[in-house]
Amino acid sequence: MVKKAGVPAEWHELIHPRRGGIPGPAIVPDEDAARRARDWLAAARPIAEEMLGHERTDPELGKAVQAWLDGDPDPAGAAAVASIAVNHLPDVDGAAFLDAWVLDHGLAFAACAVTEASSVALGPAPRVARPGADGVIRLVAYMTPSTGWRGEIRRSTSDEYFGAPQWIAEDAVTKRLRTLLAAAPETEYRDAVARLSAHRGDALRRRTASYLVPTESAWTSESLQDMFGGFDHEHVLCSLSTAAHAERIGWTPVTPAVIGTLLDGLGSNALPLLERTLAHAFSSTETRRIILKALLKIPDEIVFHMLVDYTAVPDVPATLKEAADRHPVQAMHALAPLAGDGTTRGLRAAGILRELLHTDPDLRELLPPGPAESLAPRPPVPDCTDLPDVLAGKPSRTSKAAWADPALLPRILTRGRDRALPAGATRSLLNLLAATAPDVSAVRDFCDRHSLAEFSWALFERWHVLGAPTKHRWAMTQLGLLGDDTTVRRLSPLIRSWPGESATARATAALDVLARIGSDVALTHLFELTRRGKYKGLKAKAARTIDQIAAARGITPDALADRAVPDFGLDAEGTLTLDYGPRRFTVTFDQQLVPLVVEPNGKVRKSAPKPGPKDDPTLAPAAHALFTGLRKDLRTIADQEIRRLELAMITRRSWTPDDLHALFVTHPLLGHIARRLVWITDGGTAFRVAEDRTYADVHDDPFTPPPDARVSIAHPILLDDLDTWSELFADYEILQPFEQLGRPFHRLTDDERTAHRLTRLEGLVLPYGKAKGHSQGRWESLNADGEFAGGWLARRDPTGLYVIADLTPGLDYYMYGSGEDQEISALWAGPAPSRSPENPVPLGDVDPVTMSEAIHDLTRSAL
């Protein structure tokens, strides 16, 4: 539905008025100007008579001119003679002819004469310009007249690129006439439209008529189809009145006159034109401000969708806030579906909605069910009086936190959740957060942690609504002081997307926030960014952050990853109870750590049921939300952990029996994985984890690893009784999280174990893309200085030896996905990779798991 748009008051006198729109200035025809025009017409008479006799004068125009000279009020004749006067007499003001035509013959006649004048041309027609030998058209050549030095009277042609005569196109004529028509009595206006319909003979005249009476939208539609038009593009824009018209426009000049006229004529249909212009208005402050001022006048939900996408642009944040204040209902409808969607625009939307709801709580009735409901103010609770010293007293005034109004943020509850910080204490907390190296330990001890985290996130949202100004970066760093696991889940998708939104610095700074929160969930998300981050620099920064955390704890990054897996509130059996009041459900997990809901009758569901009318109105929604959050978290963590354990099998990572028990067997989540794998000690004994968390060997006899043993995930090449293990798992219907017992493996023959080259792989050809992919995965192609080499693929085993595949012709550093196929010209093992075998060792010296995986990768990838 088209919505009417207002026009800024200061633009009213600049716009091109249209009938039914904003009225233009009152215009009264000037009798003195009309008298001058009559004198010029008389002076032009002999010139017109001479040009009438030219052999190339258009016959119809000739008749019209003759009729005018004979006293017949012919609009085409009047237009031609006026054009002659303007072109061939000195100091003629073309605008005066409009006054004469209106006073002498009426408004309808003047409209027809101006329309006719728009396509009148004098003098020789241009030759069709031909490109030169180099294809460039440099000039337009004109024919020499055979008789009469002034040439002929004719109509403009499509070979002329200069449009309507300048004196017609100027606002003193056309805009003034349009203003008169817009204000004319209805009968007079309809007479003008009817008479104009007979004077729309070519593209120039059609466009002129469309501009003069833009209420005739069908005329505008027809004129926009013309390949050749003559009016200034500004006048074309001022003719538009429908969405279909706007779709045909590419470039829009940004002036108050044009943009105001578009608002007046198109209403909300002008939005596509304004958005295209805004997208290219970053560098021009004046252009941007005109567009934003126009958007404020359109009460349409689309405006908010536009603005939240451009809040990184100067002036847009303030405009978005003002638009929401002016049109709160439209803002609520537009922004509520975006809030909480994990994107930057969703963050901005939430900040605007929160401010609206805190300013006018009655707007809550407009909120649809969903995440946006959490943005509304909580039920009021009394202020607490026994404040910690850091929050007591009158807060100081500081510009660093002045923008953060406590009234627009959720109230912070105390530990008992029955009292809240008063506004003054909240202001003191804001001042503290904005300080250098703030100590908030007393605040964290005094206040409810969840309430603090919600306040912290709301503050972060508000900073984003204001355009995330760098000088107030503390609004993000404070998340690390007050945030919790919910903060981590909200922040992580933003970190992944920010580099693509030209906010890499913000993304890398946010990694420090995750590190500062430091919970298992925060560490898990940091690890996820190192593995699946889209941007190389961000992945590297995440890896460095993990290294720093691990070093601070005195452990390796791998050991940190073992300890960073959240338990998600699962019980000791690795399950979760969903309490709906009269109904209860148990959450368990499959081999891929996908959560499953088990009903009391044993039926397994893939999701939690929606709360019903008989369920407890408080417990059921909370339980459903708990499952929804768990499933969302596991989408990130499950695949990450499964891949991590598969990599541990390939790289021969090992643990002490105590660590195995604590980190995997009894872990509420990873225990579901541990029971689906075969483990092996460094002494060669394989075992599995039974349902009761005891250990059993391949014969299902109890087994206890020696206290000084090292335990790892068994690669199938290490299992002498592989078939028996496979049968046992099949009998117990144990599904594995990744390929272990059924994994292909390759053993070296006795001759190959003593050889220095693996000839059975030499001559294999790898497609370029797969070879390149290997160089960025478990293989590497780096020289001693850490620079890309490309001449080989190398894979390191746990003892430090390398399996090296020499490639011909070699990989290119810059080429991705395409290039020459790569032949393995030599495959050998040694202490360091190089272009050709140097200091090779017998292949049997290499760890058998590493050698098996290397052979598997290369043979599987070969053509």
CSV table of C-alpha atoms in Angstrom, one decimal, residues 524-826:
chain,number,residue,atom,x,y,z
A,524,THR,CA,34.5,-23.3,22.9
A,525,HIS,CA,33.4,-20.4,20.7
A,526,LEU,CA,37.0,-19.2,20.5
A,527,PHE,CA,38.1,-22.7,19.3
A,528,GLU,CA,35.2,-22.7,16.8
A,529,LEU,CA,36.5,-19.4,15.3
A,530,THR,CA,39.9,-20.9,14.8
A,531,ARG,CA,38.4,-23.8,12.9
A,532,ARG,CA,35.6,-22.3,11.0
A,533,GLY,CA,36.3,-18.6,10.8
A,534,LYS,CA,35.8,-17.2,7.3
A,535,TYR,CA,38.5,-14.6,7.6
A,536,LYS,CA,42.2,-15.6,7.9
A,537,GLY,CA,43.2,-12.6,10.1
A,538,LEU,CA,40.4,-13.3,12.6
A,539,LYS,CA,41.2,-17.0,12.8
A,540,ALA,CA,44.9,-16.2,13.5
A,541,LYS,CA,43.9,-13.7,16.2
A,542,ALA,CA,41.6,-16.3,17.8
A,543,ALA,CA,44.4,-18.8,17.8
A,544,ARG,CA,46.8,-16.4,19.4
A,545,THR,CA,44.1,-15.6,22.1
A,546,ILE,CA,43.8,-19.3,22.8
A,547,ASP,CA,47.5,-19.7,23.1
A,548,GLN,CA,47.7,-16.9,25.6
A,549,ILE,CA,44.9,-18.3,27.7
A,550,ALA,CA,46.6,-21.8,27.6
A,551,ALA,CA,50.0,-20.3,28.5
A,552,ALA,CA,48.4,-18.4,31.4
A,553,ARG,CA,47.0,-21.7,32.8
A,554,GLY,CA,50.2,-23.6,32.1
A,555,ILE,CA,48.7,-26.1,29.7
A,556,THR,CA,48.8,-26.7,25.9
A,557,PRO,CA,46.0,-25.4,23.6
A,558,ASP,CA,44.9,-29.0,23.1
A,559,ALA,CA,44.6,-29.5,26.8
A,560,LEU,CA,42.7,-26.3,27.1
A,561,ALA,CA,40.3,-27.5,24.4
A,562,ASP,CA,39.7,-30.7,26.5
A,563,ARG,CA,38.7,-28.6,29.5
A,564,ALA,CA,36.6,-26.1,27.7
A,565,VAL,CA,33.7,-28.3,26.7
A,566,PRO,CA,30.5,-27.0,28.5
A,567,ASP,CA,28.3,-29.5,30.4
A,568,PHE,CA,25.2,-27.4,29.5
A,569,GLY,CA,23.6,-28.3,32.9
A,570,LEU,CA,23.3,-32.0,32.0
A,571,ASP,CA,23.1,-34.3,35.0
A,572,ALA,CA,25.6,-37.0,35.9
A,573,GLU,CA,24.0,-39.4,33.5
A,574,GLY,CA,24.4,-37.0,30.6
A,575,THR,CA,20.7,-36.2,30.3
A,576,LEU,CA,18.5,-33.2,30.9
A,577,THR,CA,14.9,-33.1,32.3
A,578,LEU,CA,12.4,-30.8,30.7
A,579,ASP,CA,9.7,-30.0,33.3
A,580,TYR,CA,6.4,-28.9,31.8
A,581,GLY,CA,4.5,-29.3,35.1
A,582,PRO,CA,2.1,-32.2,34.4
A,583,ARG,CA,4.5,-33.6,31.7
A,584,ARG,CA,8.2,-34.4,31.9
A,585,PHE,CA,10.6,-35.3,29.1
A,586,THR,CA,14.2,-36.5,29.1
A,587,VAL,CA,16.8,-35.1,26.7
A,588,THR,CA,19.6,-37.5,25.5
A,589,PHE,CA,21.9,-37.5,22.5
A,590,ASP,CA,22.7,-39.6,19.4
A,591,GLN,CA,26.1,-40.4,18.0
A,592,GLN,CA,26.4,-36.9,16.4
A,593,LEU,CA,25.5,-35.2,19.7
A,594,VAL,CA,22.1,-34.2,18.3
A,595,PRO,CA,19.7,-33.7,21.2
A,596,LEU,CA,16.7,-36.1,21.3
A,597,VAL,CA,13.6,-35.8,23.5
A,598,VAL,CA,12.3,-39.0,25.1
A,599,GLU,CA,8.7,-39.1,26.2
A,600,PRO,CA,7.7,-41.1,29.3
A,601,ASN,CA,6.4,-43.9,27.1
A,602,GLY,CA,9.8,-44.2,25.4
A,603,LYS,CA,8.9,-42.5,22.2
A,604,VAL,CA,11.8,-40.4,20.8
A,605,ARG,CA,11.2,-37.0,19.4
A,606,LYS,CA,13.6,-34.7,17.5
A,607,SER,CA,12.4,-31.6,19.3
A,608,ALA,CA,10.7,-30.6,22.5
A,609,PRO,CA,6.9,-30.2,22.2
A,610,LYS,CA,5.4,-26.8,22.3
A,611,PRO,CA,3.8,-25.9,25.6
A,612,GLY,CA,0.1,-26.7,25.7
A,613,PRO,CA,-2.9,-25.3,27.6
A,614,LYS,CA,-2.6,-27.9,30.3
A,615,ASP,CA,1.1,-27.3,30.9
A,616,ASP,CA,2.4,-25.1,33.7
A,617,PRO,CA,2.4,-21.5,32.2
A,618,THR,CA,5.8,-20.8,33.8
A,619,LEU,CA,7.7,-24.1,33.7
A,620,ALA,CA,6.7,-25.2,30.2
A,621,PRO,CA,7.9,-22.1,28.3
A,622,ALA,CA,11.1,-22.0,30.3
A,623,ALA,CA,11.8,-25.7,29.6
A,624,HIS,CA,11.0,-25.3,25.9
A,625,ALA,CA,13.4,-22.3,25.7
A,626,LEU,CA,16.0,-24.4,27.6
A,627,PHE,CA,15.9,-27.1,24.9
A,628,THR,CA,15.9,-24.5,22.1
A,629,GLY,CA,19.0,-22.9,23.5
A,630,LEU,CA,20.7,-26.3,24.0
A,631,ARG,CA,20.1,-27.3,20.4
A,632,LYS,CA,21.4,-24.0,19.1
A,633,ASP,CA,24.6,-24.3,21.1
A,634,LEU,CA,25.2,-27.9,20.0
A,635,ARG,CA,25.0,-26.9,16.4
A,636,THR,CA,28.2,-25.1,17.0
A,637,ILE,CA,29.9,-27.4,19.5
A,638,ALA,CA,28.9,-31.0,18.4
A,639,ASP,CA,30.6,-31.1,15.1
A,640,GLN,CA,33.6,-29.2,16.5
A,641,GLU,CA,34.1,-31.8,19.2
A,642,ILE,CA,33.6,-34.8,17.0
A,643,ARG,CA,36.2,-33.4,14.5
A,644,ARG,CA,38.6,-32.7,17.3
A,645,LEU,CA,38.4,-36.2,18.6
A,646,GLU,CA,38.9,-37.6,15.1
A,647,LEU,CA,42.0,-35.4,14.7
A,648,ALA,CA,43.2,-36.7,18.1
A,649,MET,CA,43.0,-40.3,16.7
A,650,ILE,CA,44.9,-39.3,13.6
A,651,THR,CA,47.6,-37.4,15.4
A,652,ARG,CA,48.0,-40.0,18.2
A,653,ARG,CA,47.1,-37.7,21.1
A,654,SER,CA,47.1,-39.4,24.4
A,655,TRP,CA,45.8,-38.9,28.0
A,656,THR,CA,46.4,-40.3,31.4
A,657,PRO,CA,43.7,-42.7,32.6
A,658,ASP,CA,42.6,-40.1,35.1
A,659,ASP,CA,42.3,-37.4,32.4
A,660,LEU,CA,40.4,-39.9,30.2
A,661,HIS,CA,38.0,-40.5,33.0
A,662,ALA,CA,37.5,-36.9,34.0
A,663,LEU,CA,37.5,-35.2,30.6
A,664,PHE,CA,35.6,-37.8,28.6
A,665,VAL,CA,34.1,-40.7,30.4
A,666,THR,CA,32.3,-38.8,33.1
A,667,HIS,CA,31.8,-35.6,31.2
A,668,PRO,CA,28.0,-35.2,30.8
A,669,LEU,CA,28.2,-34.4,27.1
A,670,LEU,CA,31.4,-36.0,25.8
A,671,GLY,CA,30.5,-39.2,27.7
A,672,HIS,CA,28.0,-39.9,24.9
A,673,ILE,CA,30.9,-39.9,22.4
A,674,ALA,CA,33.4,-41.8,24.6
A,675,ARG,CA,31.1,-44.8,24.8
A,676,ARG,CA,31.0,-45.1,21.0
A,677,LEU,CA,34.7,-45.3,20.5
A,678,VAL,CA,37.5,-47.9,20.9
A,679,TRP,CA,40.4,-46.7,23.1
A,680,ILE,CA,43.9,-48.2,23.3
A,681,THR,CA,46.8,-48.0,25.8
A,682,ASP,CA,50.4,-47.4,24.8
A,683,GLY,CA,50.9,-51.0,25.7
A,684,GLY,CA,48.6,-52.1,22.9
A,685,THR,CA,45.4,-53.1,24.9
A,686,ALA,CA,42.2,-51.9,23.3
A,687,PHE,CA,39.0,-51.3,25.4
A,688,ARG,CA,35.7,-49.6,25.3
A,689,VAL,CA,33.6,-47.6,27.8
A,690,ALA,CA,30.5,-49.5,28.9
A,691,GLU,CA,27.2,-47.9,29.8
A,692,ASP,CA,28.1,-47.9,33.5
A,693,ARG,CA,31.3,-46.1,32.7
A,694,THR,CA,33.5,-49.1,33.4
A,695,TYR,CA,36.0,-50.4,30.9
A,696,ALA,CA,35.8,-53.6,29.0
A,697,ASP,CA,38.1,-55.3,26.5
A,698,VAL,CA,37.2,-57.0,23.2
A,699,HIS,CA,35.9,-60.1,25.0
A,700,ASP,CA,33.7,-57.8,27.3
A,701,ASP,CA,35.9,-58.6,30.3
A,702,PRO,CA,36.5,-55.8,32.8
A,703,PHE,CA,39.7,-53.9,32.1
A,704,THR,CA,41.6,-51.2,34.1
A,705,PRO,CA,44.4,-49.3,32.4
A,706,PRO,CA,47.6,-49.1,34.4
A,707,PRO,CA,47.9,-45.8,36.3
A,708,ASP,CA,51.1,-44.9,34.4
A,709,ALA,CA,49.6,-45.8,30.9
A,710,ARG,CA,48.9,-43.4,28.1
A,711,VAL,CA,45.5,-43.8,26.5
A,712,SER,CA,44.5,-42.7,23.0
A,713,ILE,CA,41.6,-43.2,20.5
A,714,ALA,CA,42.5,-46.4,18.6
A,715,HIS,CA,43.2,-46.0,14.9
A,716,PRO,CA,42.1,-49.2,13.1
A,717,ILE,CA,45.6,-49.9,11.9
A,718,LEU,CA,46.6,-50.5,15.5
A,719,LEU,CA,43.9,-53.0,16.2
A,720,ASP,CA,45.0,-56.6,15.6
A,721,ASP,CA,41.5,-57.8,16.5
A,722,LEU,CA,39.7,-55.2,14.4
A,723,ASP,CA,37.1,-57.6,13.0
A,724,THR,CA,36.1,-58.7,16.5
A,725,TRP,CA,35.7,-55.1,17.6
A,726,SER,CA,33.5,-54.4,14.6
A,727,GLU,CA,31.3,-57.4,15.3
A,728,LEU,CA,31.0,-56.4,19.0
A,729,PHE,CA,29.9,-52.9,18.1
A,730,ALA,CA,27.4,-54.2,15.5
A,731,ASP,CA,26.0,-56.6,18.1
A,732,TYR,CA,25.5,-53.8,20.6
A,733,GLU,CA,24.2,-51.5,17.8
A,734,ILE,CA,26.7,-48.9,18.7
A,735,LEU,CA,26.9,-46.1,16.0
A,736,GLN,CA,30.2,-44.2,15.9
A,737,PRO,CA,30.5,-40.4,15.7
A,738,PHE,CA,33.1,-40.6,13.0
A,739,GLU,CA,34.8,-43.3,10.9
A,740,GLN,CA,36.9,-45.4,13.2
A,741,LEU,CA,36.4,-49.2,13.0
A,742,GLY,CA,35.3,-48.9,9.4
A,743,ARG,CA,38.0,-46.4,8.4
A,744,PRO,CA,40.1,-47.4,5.4
A,745,PHE,CA,43.8,-47.9,6.3
A,746,HIS,CA,47.0,-48.8,4.5
A,747,ARG,CA,49.9,-51.0,5.8
A,748,LEU,CA,53.4,-50.9,4.3
A,749,THR,CA,54.7,-54.1,3.0
A,750,ASP,CA,58.0,-55.5,4.5
A,751,ASP,CA,59.9,-54.2,1.5
A,752,GLU,CA,58.3,-50.8,1.7
A,753,ARG,CA,59.2,-50.5,5.4
A,754,THR,CA,62.8,-50.7,4.6
A,755,ALA,CA,62.6,-48.6,1.4
A,756,HIS,CA,63.2,-44.8,1.2
A,757,ARG,CA,60.6,-44.2,-1.5
A,758,LEU,CA,57.0,-45.3,-1.8
A,759,THR,CA,56.9,-46.1,-5.5
A,760,ARG,CA,53.3,-47.3,-5.6
A,761,LEU,CA,52.2,-43.7,-5.1
A,762,GLU,CA,54.6,-42.1,-7.5
A,763,GLY,CA,53.0,-41.1,-10.7
A,764,LEU,CA,49.6,-40.5,-9.1
A,765,VAL,CA,48.0,-37.2,-10.4
A,766,LEU,CA,46.0,-35.0,-8.1
A,767,PRO,CA,43.6,-32.4,-9.4
A,768,TYR,CA,44.9,-28.9,-8.6
A,769,GLY,CA,42.0,-28.0,-6.3
A,770,LYS,CA,42.5,-31.1,-4.1
A,771,ALA,CA,46.2,-30.7,-3.9
A,772,LYS,CA,45.8,-27.1,-2.9
A,773,GLY,CA,43.2,-28.1,-0.4
A,774,HIS,CA,45.6,-30.6,1.2
A,775,SER,CA,48.2,-27.8,1.6
A,776,GLN,CA,45.8,-25.9,3.7
A,777,GLY,CA,44.7,-28.8,5.9
A,778,ARG,CA,46.5,-31.6,7.6
A,779,TRP,CA,49.4,-31.3,5.1
A,780,GLU,CA,51.5,-28.3,4.7
A,781,SER,CA,53.7,-26.7,2.0
A,782,LEU,CA,56.0,-24.4,3.9
A,783,ASN,CA,59.7,-23.9,3.8
A,784,ALA,CA,62.1,-23.5,6.8
A,785,ASP,CA,61.1,-19.8,7.0
A,786,GLY,CA,57.4,-20.6,7.2
A,787,GLU,CA,56.8,-19.3,3.6
A,788,PHE,CA,54.6,-21.0,1.1
A,789,ALA,CA,56.7,-23.4,-1.0
A,790,GLY,CA,54.3,-25.2,-3.3
A,791,GLY,CA,56.7,-27.8,-4.5
A,792,TRP,CA,55.6,-30.4,-2.0
A,793,LEU,CA,53.0,-31.6,0.4
A,794,ALA,CA,54.4,-32.6,3.9
A,795,ARG,CA,52.7,-34.4,6.8
A,796,ARG,CA,54.3,-34.5,10.2
A,797,ASP,CA,54.1,-37.6,12.5
A,798,PRO,CA,54.1,-37.4,16.3
A,799,THR,CA,57.9,-38.1,16.5
A,800,GLY,CA,58.8,-35.2,14.2
A,801,LEU,CA,59.4,-37.1,10.9
A,802,TYR,CA,57.6,-35.9,7.7
A,803,VAL,CA,56.0,-37.8,4.9
A,804,ILE,CA,56.8,-35.7,1.8
A,805,ALA,CA,55.0,-35.9,-1.6
A,806,ASP,CA,57.0,-34.0,-4.2
A,807,LEU,CA,54.7,-32.3,-6.7
A,808,THR,CA,55.2,-31.5,-10.4
A,809,PRO,CA,54.8,-28.7,-11.6
A,810,GLY,CA,54.0,-27.4,-8.1
A,811,LEU,CA,51.3,-25.3,-6.5
A,812,ASP,CA,50.9,-21.6,-7.0
A,813,TYR,CA,50.5,-19.4,-3.9
A,814,TYR,CA,47.8,-17.2,-5.3
A,815,MET,CA,45.7,-19.7,-7.3
A,816,TYR,CA,42.7,-21.3,-5.7
A,817,GLY,CA,40.5,-23.9,-7.2
A,818,SER,CA,42.1,-24.0,-10.7
A,819,GLY,CA,45.5,-24.7,-12.1
A,820,GLU,CA,47.6,-27.5,-13.5
A,821,ASP,CA,47.1,-31.1,-12.2
A,822,GLN,CA,49.9,-32.2,-9.8
A,823,GLU,CA,51.9,-35.4,-10.3
A,824,ILE,CA,53.5,-37.0,-7.3
A,825,SER,CA,57.1,-37.4,-8.6
A,826,ALA,CA,58.5,-38.8,-5.4
